[in-house]
């Protein structure tokens, strides 16, 4: 890649970025260095000198906006991975877009350019950084994927950005007649495009108003803003704690349209997190746990069950009235054939009630996959204590392993939410409460 330099004053801080020239000879990309006080007109002048075959006037497009000559490049927050698209000749295709005139313009502002004391930003979760990072919003043609695209209007809502084709415009690339817009995000920390490694987090925002966290009352930045009427705020550390604790307690909400999610900790209506990508900020281990719990929750809500084979955990949705179940290897299962009602090996006739009443002592009782936390706790106890203090949930569709250290006999399964009696191993009722509530 060729490198050009704009003339800079001695000791003046400079910025590097890329310039892509779209001409009759094809596309050419150059790296350019400029001082922070350089303007768009300076870019055009250097290109005109270095590329004298180009016809004037030149046009510069950035993030779907055509830039006016007087714009200072520092207003654009350019980085080494940013690309200024340069076209020769005047508008060859109709477009209703106005030129962006920088902070002097009182109307709509250009993308990523807002004159405030604390600049609001987009935030993304970057797989490369493995953390929440500032993001950059970019625009390109949906068809040819080039940035030489002019928007018919600027986005004014998240739906404009997240729904492909909601905004239209005109692609200025020769022989491309597409009018569909495609927005994408990139991590601001990387010199090369990385949109395949990032997901935008639209609930993470800059704390411009210095709002306190609803949990710890500290002021931090960035923050997560719940979509409730009061726009309650949590710092990211408290949100991680809230989410991990909710996972352990199985207190996530299952929404038919959204999936496994959380609402505002204040219990506000309509405050659930719609984009579940926000749970990526919990880290890889917890995010995998979140996805597994979410899949289990979906299966339970659909009257399904999980494979009893240790380490399998496949969700199964058998047809009504069928008790002979096969965990199909074709679908990624373990191949086990078992009875839906007792979770024993497949059999004819009635289920063996002795196996169900003495679940833990029976060698025929299928071993359930348990979490690392459960396994570590059980390993700390001797075999006799395990038999007395560990039981399975009596719900045949659940049967998760439960360890009881103290407390009353009224149990609530963390997975299926069944209220049951530790002594009777059946649903909790008034008899249990009256006769042996405390053992």
Tab-separated table of C-alpha atoms in Angstrom:
chain	number	residue	atom	x	y	z
A	1	UNK	CA	0.000	0.000	0.000
A	2	UNK	CA	1.354	3.445	-0.985
A	3	UNK	CA	1.781	6.116	1.662
A	4	UNK	CA	1.161	9.850	1.288
A	5	UNK	CA	1.738	12.692	3.704
A	6	UNK	CA	-0.010	16.000	4.053
A	7	UNK	CA	2.344	18.801	4.985
A	8	UNK	CA	2.401	19.160	8.767
A	9	UNK	CA	3.879	21.690	11.113
A	10	UNK	CA	6.890	20.686	13.179
A	11	UNK	CA	6.024	18.629	16.293
A	12	UNK	CA	2.324	18.661	15.376
A	13	UNK	CA	0.435	15.491	16.212
A	14	UNK	CA	-0.551	13.501	13.132
A	15	UNK	CA	-3.177	10.872	12.308
A	16	UNK	CA	-3.015	7.939	9.899
A	17	UNK	CA	-5.967	6.700	7.867
A	18	UNK	CA	-6.776	5.194	4.480
A	19	UNK	CA	-8.078	6.727	1.268
A	20	UNK	CA	-9.862	4.620	-1.353
A	21	UNK	CA	-10.079	6.226	-4.804
A	22	UNK	CA	-12.858	5.021	-7.075
A	23	UNK	CA	-12.047	5.974	-10.681
A	24	UNK	CA	-12.352	4.673	-14.227
A	25	UNK	CA	-9.079	2.782	-13.687
A	26	UNK	CA	-10.583	0.868	-10.769
A	27	UNK	CA	-10.183	1.117	-7.013
A	28	UNK	CA	-6.896	2.160	-5.428
A	29	UNK	CA	-6.218	2.363	-1.676
A	30	UNK	CA	-3.536	4.505	-0.066
A	31	UNK	CA	-2.429	5.214	3.480
A	32	UNK	CA	-2.360	8.895	4.299
A	33	UNK	CA	-0.857	10.829	7.208
A	34	UNK	CA	-2.193	14.251	8.095
A	35	UNK	CA	-2.095	16.766	10.899
A	36	UNK	CA	-5.116	17.111	13.136
A	37	UNK	CA	-5.913	20.572	11.756
A	38	UNK	CA	-6.093	19.350	8.139
A	39	UNK	CA	-9.362	19.709	6.220
A	40	UNK	CA	-11.136	17.686	3.555
A	41	UNK	CA	-9.896	20.184	0.972
A	42	UNK	CA	-6.309	19.278	1.941
A	43	UNK	CA	-7.029	15.637	1.192
A	44	UNK	CA	-8.410	16.548	-2.235
A	45	UNK	CA	-5.372	18.724	-3.004
A	46	UNK	CA	-2.880	15.975	-2.173
A	47	UNK	CA	-4.850	13.417	-4.202
A	48	UNK	CA	-4.969	15.834	-7.130
A	49	UNK	CA	-1.178	16.221	-7.011
A	50	UNK	CA	-0.444	12.519	-6.589
A	51	UNK	CA	-3.105	11.406	-9.078
A	52	UNK	CA	-3.193	14.100	-11.804
A	53	UNK	CA	-5.220	11.887	-14.145
A	54	UNK	CA	-8.291	12.302	-11.917
A	55	UNK	CA	-10.877	14.786	-13.116
A	56	UNK	CA	-12.250	17.487	-10.825
A	57	UNK	CA	-14.247	18.134	-8.780
A	58	UNK	CA	-13.402	15.325	-6.373
A	59	UNK	CA	-15.931	14.165	-3.797
A	60	UNK	CA	-15.165	12.594	-0.391
A	61	UNK	CA	-17.638	10.192	1.247
A	62	UNK	CA	-17.392	8.890	4.805
A	63	UNK	CA	-19.973	6.736	6.622
A	64	UNK	CA	-22.677	7.434	4.052
A	65	UNK	CA	-22.189	11.226	4.136
A	66	UNK	CA	-20.554	13.494	1.542
A	67	UNK	CA	-18.117	15.814	3.313
A	68	UNK	CA	-17.784	19.543	2.697
A	69	UNK	CA	-14.292	20.902	1.937
A	70	UNK	CA	-14.045	22.933	5.152
A	71	UNK	CA	-14.531	19.968	7.495
A	72	UNK	CA	-11.556	19.417	9.793
A	73	UNK	CA	-10.518	15.785	9.748
A	74	UNK	CA	-10.238	15.641	13.529
A	75	UNK	CA	-14.026	15.973	13.694
A	76	UNK	CA	-14.366	12.577	12.019
A	77	UNK	CA	-12.442	10.637	14.710
A	78	UNK	CA	-10.517	8.768	12.039
A	79	UNK	CA	-8.229	5.846	12.849
A	80	UNK	CA	-5.808	3.691	10.879
A	81	UNK	CA	-8.680	1.434	9.859
A	82	UNK	CA	-10.967	4.278	8.739
A	83	UNK	CA	-11.474	4.731	5.000
A	84	UNK	CA	-12.238	7.991	3.176
A	85	UNK	CA	-13.844	7.174	-0.180
A	86	UNK	CA	-12.913	9.555	-2.979
A	87	UNK	CA	-14.906	9.839	-6.223
A	88	UNK	CA	-14.058	11.852	-9.310
A	89	UNK	CA	-16.585	14.036	-11.126
A	90	UNK	CA	-19.810	15.415	-9.693
A	91	UNK	CA	-22.830	13.371	-8.612
A	92	UNK	CA	-23.516	10.895	-11.371
A	93	UNK	CA	-26.557	9.455	-9.624
A	94	UNK	CA	-29.489	11.250	-8.005
A	95	UNK	CA	-29.225	11.712	-4.230
A	96	UNK	CA	-31.202	13.801	-1.763
A	97	UNK	CA	-28.476	13.803	0.896
A	98	UNK	CA	-27.077	17.121	2.061
A	99	UNK	CA	-23.383	17.663	2.591
A	100	UNK	CA	-22.128	17.294	6.130
A	101	UNK	CA	-20.831	20.658	7.310
A	102	UNK	CA	-19.406	19.662	10.665
A	103	UNK	CA	-20.242	21.257	13.989
A	104	UNK	CA	-21.263	24.490	12.256
A	105	UNK	CA	-24.399	22.755	10.994
A	106	UNK	CA	-27.414	23.090	13.294
A	107	UNK	CA	-29.478	20.348	11.686
A	108	UNK	CA	-28.813	16.624	11.650
A	109	UNK	CA	-25.311	15.664	12.731
A	110	UNK	CA	-22.999	13.232	10.966
A	111	UNK	CA	-22.353	9.745	12.294
A	112	UNK	CA	-20.114	9.617	15.386
A	113	UNK	CA	-19.868	13.436	15.511
A	114	UNK	CA	-21.596	15.107	18.445
A	115	UNK	CA	-20.294	18.257	20.121
A	116	UNK	CA	-20.755	17.478	23.810
A	117	UNK	CA	-18.452	17.587	26.823
A	118	UNK	CA	-18.669	13.821	27.279
A	119	UNK	CA	-18.923	12.293	23.836
A	120	UNK	CA	-21.541	9.498	23.595
A	121	UNK	CA	-20.309	6.356	21.920
A	122	UNK	CA	-21.519	3.075	20.568
A	123	UNK	CA	-20.291	0.020	22.429
A	124	UNK	CA	-19.583	-3.481	21.172
A	125	UNK	CA	-18.369	-6.747	22.597
A	126	UNK	CA	-15.179	-7.580	20.737
A	127	UNK	CA	-14.128	-11.235	20.555
A	128	UNK	CA	-10.514	-10.250	19.935
A	129	UNK	CA	-10.373	-7.946	22.964
A	130	UNK	CA	-12.721	-10.284	24.892
A	131	UNK	CA	-14.371	-7.280	26.512
A	132	UNK	CA	-16.710	-4.333	26.002
A	133	UNK	CA	-15.057	-1.713	23.788
A	134	UNK	CA	-16.046	1.525	22.033
A	135	UNK	CA	-17.440	0.772	18.592
A	136	UNK	CA	-17.602	2.604	15.281
A	137	UNK	CA	-20.682	2.656	13.063
A	138	UNK	CA	-20.023	2.345	9.353
A	139	UNK	CA	-22.165	2.266	6.185
A	140	UNK	CA	-21.750	0.410	2.922
A	141	UNK	CA	-23.666	-0.748	-0.108
A	142	UNK	CA	-25.664	-3.903	0.590
A	143	UNK	CA	-24.844	-5.302	-2.858
A	144	UNK	CA	-21.210	-4.463	-3.679
A	145	UNK	CA	-20.113	-3.952	-0.029
A	146	UNK	CA	-18.271	-0.732	-0.882
A	147	UNK	CA	-18.318	2.401	1.230
A	148	UNK	CA	-19.086	4.649	-1.730
A	149	UNK	CA	-22.699	4.867	-0.650
A	150	UNK	CA	-24.753	7.997	0.085
A	151	UNK	CA	-27.681	7.795	2.490
A	152	UNK	CA	-30.981	9.423	1.567
A	153	UNK	CA	-31.299	10.445	5.213
A	154	UNK	CA	-29.399	9.898	8.429
A	155	UNK	CA	-30.454	7.215	10.935
A	156	UNK	CA	-32.460	8.494	13.895
A	157	UNK	CA	-33.333	5.236	15.698
A	158	UNK	CA	-31.709	1.873	16.408
A	159	UNK	CA	-34.195	0.206	14.076
A	160	UNK	CA	-32.737	2.233	11.195
A	161	UNK	CA	-29.352	0.655	11.877
A	162	UNK	CA	-30.213	-2.876	12.979
A	163	UNK	CA	-32.800	-3.663	10.285
A	164	UNK	CA	-31.027	-4.181	6.965
A	165	UNK	CA	-32.518	-2.169	4.119
A	166	UNK	CA	-34.651	0.083	6.338
A	167	UNK	CA	-32.782	3.132	5.032
A	168	UNK	CA	-32.167	3.683	1.348
A	169	UNK	CA	-29.618	5.665	-0.598
A	170	UNK	CA	-27.575	5.509	-3.777
A	171	UNK	CA	-24.394	3.558	-4.395
A	172	UNK	CA	-21.909	5.785	-6.218
A	173	UNK	CA	-19.847	2.884	-7.550
A	174	UNK	CA	-19.913	2.570	-11.323
A	175	UNK	CA	-22.325	-0.091	-12.637
A	176	UNK	CA	-23.938	-0.628	-9.211
A	177	UNK	CA	-27.612	0.346	-9.088
A	178	UNK	CA	-28.321	-0.817	-5.532
A	179	UNK	CA	-30.320	1.406	-3.170
A	180	UNK	CA	-30.234	-0.812	-0.026
A	181	UNK	CA	-28.108	0.291	2.887
A	182	UNK	CA	-26.062	-1.966	5.150
A	183	UNK	CA	-24.799	-0.705	8.502
A	184	UNK	CA	-22.111	-2.540	10.448
A	185	UNK	CA	-20.015	-1.995	13.563
A	186	UNK	CA	-16.317	-2.438	14.214
A	187	UNK	CA	-14.166	-2.309	17.321
A	188	UNK	CA	-12.384	1.042	17.636
A	189	UNK	CA	-9.221	-0.687	18.882
A	190	UNK	CA	-8.311	-2.549	15.710
A	191	UNK	CA	-6.499	-1.242	12.669
A	192	UNK	CA	-8.238	-3.731	10.394
A	193	UNK	CA	-11.985	-4.229	9.886
A	194	UNK	CA	-13.317	-6.693	12.436
A	195	UNK	CA	-17.104	-6.570	12.106
A	196	UNK	CA	-17.256	-10.388	12.098
A	197	UNK	CA	-15.738	-10.342	15.604
A	198	UNK	CA	-18.046	-7.787	17.203
A	199	UNK	CA	-21.664	-7.541	18.302
A	200	UNK	CA	-23.215	-4.180	19.083
A	201	UNK	CA	-24.623	-3.702	22.601
A	202	UNK	CA	-27.309	-1.050	22.320
A	203	UNK	CA	-28.077	-1.036	26.066
A	204	UNK	CA	-24.479	-0.083	26.916
A	205	UNK	CA	-24.127	3.689	26.870
A	206	UNK	CA	-21.838	6.529	27.862
A	207	UNK	CA	-22.762	7.889	31.277
A	208	UNK	CA	-23.157	11.504	30.142
A	209	UNK	CA	-25.438	12.511	33.024
A	210	UNK	CA	-23.236	10.787	35.647
A	211	UNK	CA	-26.146	8.633	36.830
A	212	UNK	CA	-25.607	6.386	39.848
A	213	UNK	CA	-25.770	2.598	39.582
A	214	UNK	CA	-29.076	1.321	40.987
A	215	UNK	CA	-27.157	-1.336	42.954
A	216	UNK	CA	-23.902	0.148	44.278
A	217	UNK	CA	-24.762	3.878	43.885
A	218	UNK	CA	-21.363	4.486	42.250
A	219	UNK	CA	-20.886	6.593	39.123
A	220	UNK	CA	-19.021	4.728	36.387
A	221	UNK	CA	-18.609	4.678	32.642
A	222	UNK	CA	-19.854	2.987	30.488
A	223	UNK	CA	-23.159	1.784	31.949
A	224	UNK	CA	-26.009	-0.550	31.084
A	225	UNK	CA	-29.384	1.213	30.773
A	226	UNK	CA	-32.512	-0.911	31.113
A	227	UNK	CA	-35.353	-0.156	28.721
A	228	UNK	CA	-37.872	0.667	31.445
A	229	UNK	CA	-39.773	3.928	31.917
A	230	UNK	CA	-37.286	5.106	34.559
A	231	UNK	CA	-34.232	3.999	32.531
A	232	UNK	CA	-32.566	2.416	35.550
A	233	UNK	CA	-28.794	2.184	35.310
A	234	UNK	CA	-26.302	-0.488	36.367
A	235	UNK	CA	-22.530	-0.350	36.212
A	236	UNK	CA	-21.056	-3.254	34.250
A	237	UNK	CA	-19.532	-4.898	37.329
A	238	UNK	CA	-22.890	-4.956	39.114
A	239	UNK	CA	-24.633	-6.206	35.984
A	240	UNK	CA	-22.194	-9.119	35.754
A	241	UNK	CA	-22.832	-9.989	39.405
A	242	UNK	CA	-26.592	-9.666	38.895
A	243	UNK	CA	-26.545	-11.907	35.820
A	244	UNK	CA	-24.246	-14.584	37.275
A	245	UNK	CA	-26.280	-14.740	40.501
A	246	UNK	CA	-29.496	-14.997	38.480
A	247	UNK	CA	-27.974	-17.859	36.485
A	248	UNK	CA	-27.025	-19.742	39.635
A	249	UNK	CA	-30.511	-19.208	41.071
A	250	UNK	CA	-32.220	-20.014	37.756
A	251	UNK	CA	-34.149	-16.765	38.035
A	252	UNK	CA	-33.784	-15.661	34.407
A	253	UNK	CA	-37.011	-14.960	32.527
A	254	UNK	CA	-37.972	-17.105	29.545
A	255	UNK	CA	-39.584	-14.985	26.837
A	256	UNK	CA	-41.140	-16.698	23.832
A	257	UNK	CA	-39.963	-13.939	21.488
A	258	UNK	CA	-36.602	-13.152	23.070
A	259	UNK	CA	-35.389	-16.271	24.859
A	260	UNK	CA	-33.602	-16.514	28.207
A	261	UNK	CA	-33.189	-12.978	29.529
A	262	UNK	CA	-33.260	-10.609	32.521
A	263	UNK	CA	-35.405	-7.662	33.506
A	264	UNK	CA	-34.510	-4.538	35.466
A	265	UNK	CA	-33.599	-5.560	39.069
A	266	UNK	CA	-36.251	-3.105	40.293
A	267	UNK	CA	-38.891	-5.321	38.645
A	268	UNK	CA	-40.047	-2.694	36.143
A	269	UNK	CA	-42.495	-3.868	33.494
A	270	UNK	CA	-41.283	-3.967	29.913
A	271	UNK	CA	-37.654	-3.793	31.022
A	272	UNK	CA	-36.287	-7.100	29.706
A	273	UNK	CA	-33.041	-7.076	27.749
A	274	UNK	CA	-34.149	-7.719	24.181
A	275	UNK	CA	-30.753	-8.431	22.614
A	276	UNK	CA	-29.301	-11.426	24.468
A	277	UNK	CA	-25.818	-10.680	23.067
A	278	UNK	CA	-25.435	-8.438	26.133
A	279	UNK	CA	-24.760	-11.569	28.171
A	280	UNK	CA	-21.494	-12.040	26.277
A	281	UNK	CA	-19.931	-9.576	28.703
A	282	UNK	CA	-20.179	-12.276	31.401
A	283	UNK	CA	-17.185	-14.056	29.861
A	284	UNK	CA	-16.912	-17.274	27.863
A	285	UNK	CA	-17.561	-19.706	30.718
A	286	UNK	CA	-20.646	-17.937	32.044
A	287	UNK	CA	-21.958	-17.236	28.538
A	288	UNK	CA	-21.761	-20.952	27.682
A	289	UNK	CA	-23.583	-21.663	30.939
A	290	UNK	CA	-26.194	-19.073	29.976
A	291	UNK	CA	-26.767	-20.729	26.596
A	292	UNK	CA	-27.005	-24.181	28.173
A	293	UNK	CA	-29.471	-23.038	30.831
A	294	UNK	CA	-31.480	-21.220	28.187
A	295	UNK	CA	-31.722	-24.359	26.068
A	296	UNK	CA	-32.770	-26.392	29.107
A	297	UNK	CA	-35.391	-23.802	30.020
A	298	UNK	CA	-36.820	-23.895	26.495
A	299	UNK	CA	-37.059	-27.702	26.604
A	300	UNK	CA	-38.777	-27.640	30.010
A	301	UNK	CA	-41.300	-25.001	28.887
A	302	UNK	CA	-42.109	-27.114	25.834
A	303	UNK	CA	-42.874	-30.174	28.034
A	304	UNK	CA	-39.665	-31.848	26.923
A	305	UNK	CA	-36.887	-33.558	28.870
A	306	UNK	CA	-33.109	-33.849	28.896
A	307	UNK	CA	-31.075	-36.915	28.073
A	308	UNK	CA	-30.073	-38.673	31.324
A	309	UNK	CA	-26.648	-39.640	29.971
A	310	UNK	CA	-23.787	-37.864	31.824
A	311	UNK	CA	-22.204	-35.237	29.628
A	312	UNK	CA	-24.937	-35.325	26.986
A	313	UNK	CA	-27.693	-32.972	28.130
A	314	UNK	CA	-29.459	-33.050	24.760
A	315	UNK	CA	-32.962	-31.555	24.823
A	316	UNK	CA	-35.675	-33.891	23.605
A	317	UNK	CA	-39.273	-33.111	22.621
A	318	UNK	CA	-41.041	-36.497	22.376
A	319	UNK	CA	-44.493	-36.839	20.869
A	320	UNK	CA	-47.473	-37.061	23.198
A	321	UNK	CA	-48.122	-40.568	24.476
A	322	UNK	CA	-44.719	-41.989	23.544
A	323	UNK	CA	-42.594	-43.242	26.445
A	324	UNK	CA	-39.859	-45.084	24.529
A	325	UNK	CA	-37.326	-42.348	23.758
A	326	UNK	CA	-34.126	-42.428	21.687
A	327	UNK	CA	-31.534	-39.670	22.034
A	328	UNK	CA	-30.590	-39.656	18.362
A	329	UNK	CA	-26.896	-39.577	17.454
A	330	UNK	CA	-27.861	-38.072	14.089
A	331	UNK	CA	-29.139	-34.985	15.940
A	332	UNK	CA	-25.982	-34.806	18.057
A	333	UNK	CA	-27.250	-36.931	20.957
A	334	UNK	CA	-25.720	-39.893	22.759
A	335	UNK	CA	-27.829	-42.698	21.246
A	336	UNK	CA	-29.354	-43.759	24.568
A	337	UNK	CA	-32.722	-45.486	24.449
A	338	UNK	CA	-34.672	-44.949	27.667
A	339	UNK	CA	-38.111	-44.644	29.267
A	340	UNK	CA	-39.576	-41.159	29.376
A	341	UNK	CA	-41.410	-41.782	32.655
A	342	UNK	CA	-38.685	-43.276	34.873
A	343	UNK	CA	-35.558	-42.352	32.815
A	344	UNK	CA	-34.373	-45.992	33.112
A	345	UNK	CA	-33.322	-48.133	30.169
A	346	UNK	CA	-36.160	-48.778	27.746
A	347	UNK	CA	-38.519	-51.501	29.017
A	348	UNK	CA	-41.951	-53.023	28.496
A	349	UNK	CA	-44.817	-52.763	30.949
A	350	UNK	CA	-45.034	-50.529	34.017
A	351	UNK	CA	-42.036	-48.683	35.416
A	352	UNK	CA	-40.318	-50.276	38.426
A	353	UNK	CA	-41.579	-48.207	41.373
A	354	UNK	CA	-38.731	-49.422	43.612
A	355	UNK	CA	-36.229	-47.730	41.349
A	356	UNK	CA	-38.084	-44.446	41.587
A	357	UNK	CA	-38.515	-44.575	45.387
A	358	UNK	CA	-34.861	-45.366	46.012
A	359	UNK	CA	-33.296	-43.280	43.275
A	360	UNK	CA	-29.883	-42.634	44.744
A	361	UNK	CA	-29.230	-46.111	46.180
A	362	UNK	CA	-30.187	-47.939	43.017
A	363	UNK	CA	-27.359	-48.730	40.626
A	364	UNK	CA	-29.920	-48.759	37.806
A	365	UNK	CA	-30.856	-45.129	38.304
A	366	UNK	CA	-29.381	-43.166	35.417
A	367	UNK	CA	-26.659	-40.747	36.352
A	368	UNK	CA	-27.614	-37.155	35.613
A	369	UNK	CA	-25.144	-34.645	34.224
A	370	UNK	CA	-24.260	-32.227	37.009
A	371	UNK	CA	-22.408	-28.954	36.956
A	372	UNK	CA	-18.833	-28.508	38.141
A	373	UNK	CA	-20.150	-26.701	41.215
A	374	UNK	CA	-22.397	-29.661	42.100
A	375	UNK	CA	-19.595	-32.131	41.482
A	376	UNK	CA	-17.140	-30.225	43.679
A	377	UNK	CA	-19.680	-30.060	46.515
A	378	UNK	CA	-20.527	-33.767	46.307
A	379	UNK	CA	-16.842	-34.739	46.265
A	380	UNK	CA	-16.358	-32.948	49.582
A	381	UNK	CA	-18.887	-35.201	51.279
A	382	UNK	CA	-18.460	-38.860	52.092
A	383	UNK	CA	-20.740	-41.461	50.573
A	384	UNK	CA	-23.039	-41.718	53.584
A	385	UNK	CA	-23.579	-37.961	53.745
A	386	UNK	CA	-24.264	-37.855	50.020
A	387	UNK	CA	-27.041	-40.430	50.331
A	388	UNK	CA	-28.671	-38.430	53.139
A	389	UNK	CA	-28.179	-34.917	51.819
A	390	UNK	CA	-28.491	-35.268	48.025
A	391	UNK	CA	-31.682	-36.049	46.125
A	392	UNK	CA	-33.113	-35.547	42.664
A	393	UNK	CA	-36.026	-33.260	41.939
A	394	UNK	CA	-39.173	-35.481	41.903
A	395	UNK	CA	-40.377	-33.879	38.670
A	396	UNK	CA	-39.856	-36.634	36.069
A	397	UNK	CA	-39.169	-34.010	33.415
A	398	UNK	CA	-36.423	-32.424	35.501
A	399	UNK	CA	-34.697	-34.686	38.081
A	400	UNK	CA	-31.852	-32.239	38.599
A	401	UNK	CA	-29.482	-33.169	41.454
A	402	UNK	CA	-30.143	-31.092	44.595
A	403	UNK	CA	-27.890	-30.870	47.640
A	404	UNK	CA	-29.402	-29.837	50.997
A	405	UNK	CA	-27.162	-28.646	53.834
A	406	UNK	CA	-29.720	-27.130	56.228
A	407	UNK	CA	-33.084	-25.386	56.411
A	408	UNK	CA	-36.643	-26.678	56.340
A	409	UNK	CA	-38.107	-29.508	54.306
A	410	UNK	CA	-39.819	-27.211	51.786
A	411	UNK	CA	-37.703	-27.309	48.630
A	412	UNK	CA	-37.973	-25.254	45.434
A	413	UNK	CA	-36.203	-26.717	42.422
A	414	UNK	CA	-33.885	-24.135	40.879
A	415	UNK	CA	-34.500	-25.571	37.402
A	416	UNK	CA	-38.230	-26.339	37.080
A	417	UNK	CA	-39.436	-24.279	40.126
A	418	UNK	CA	-41.360	-27.251	41.568
A	419	UNK	CA	-42.329	-26.824	45.251
A	420	UNK	CA	-41.642	-30.219	46.823
A	421	UNK	CA	-41.057	-31.967	50.130
A	422	UNK	CA	-37.601	-33.275	50.992
A	423	UNK	CA	-39.097	-36.020	53.213
A	424	UNK	CA	-41.947	-37.208	50.973
A	425	UNK	CA	-40.195	-36.495	47.655
A	426	UNK	CA	-43.474	-35.247	46.191
A	427	UNK	CA	-45.112	-31.843	45.582
A	428	UNK	CA	-45.377	-29.747	48.762
A	429	UNK	CA	-48.822	-29.673	50.370
A	430	UNK	CA	-50.526	-28.643	53.619
A	431	UNK	CA	-49.848	-32.065	55.137
A	432	UNK	CA	-46.091	-31.600	54.714
A	433	UNK	CA	-46.270	-28.124	56.225
A	434	UNK	CA	-48.337	-29.286	59.218
A	435	UNK	CA	-46.537	-32.543	59.945
A	436	UNK	CA	-42.831	-32.161	59.173
A	437	UNK	CA	-42.117	-28.629	57.932
A	438	UNK	CA	-38.935	-28.617	60.000
A	439	UNK	CA	-38.226	-32.329	59.835
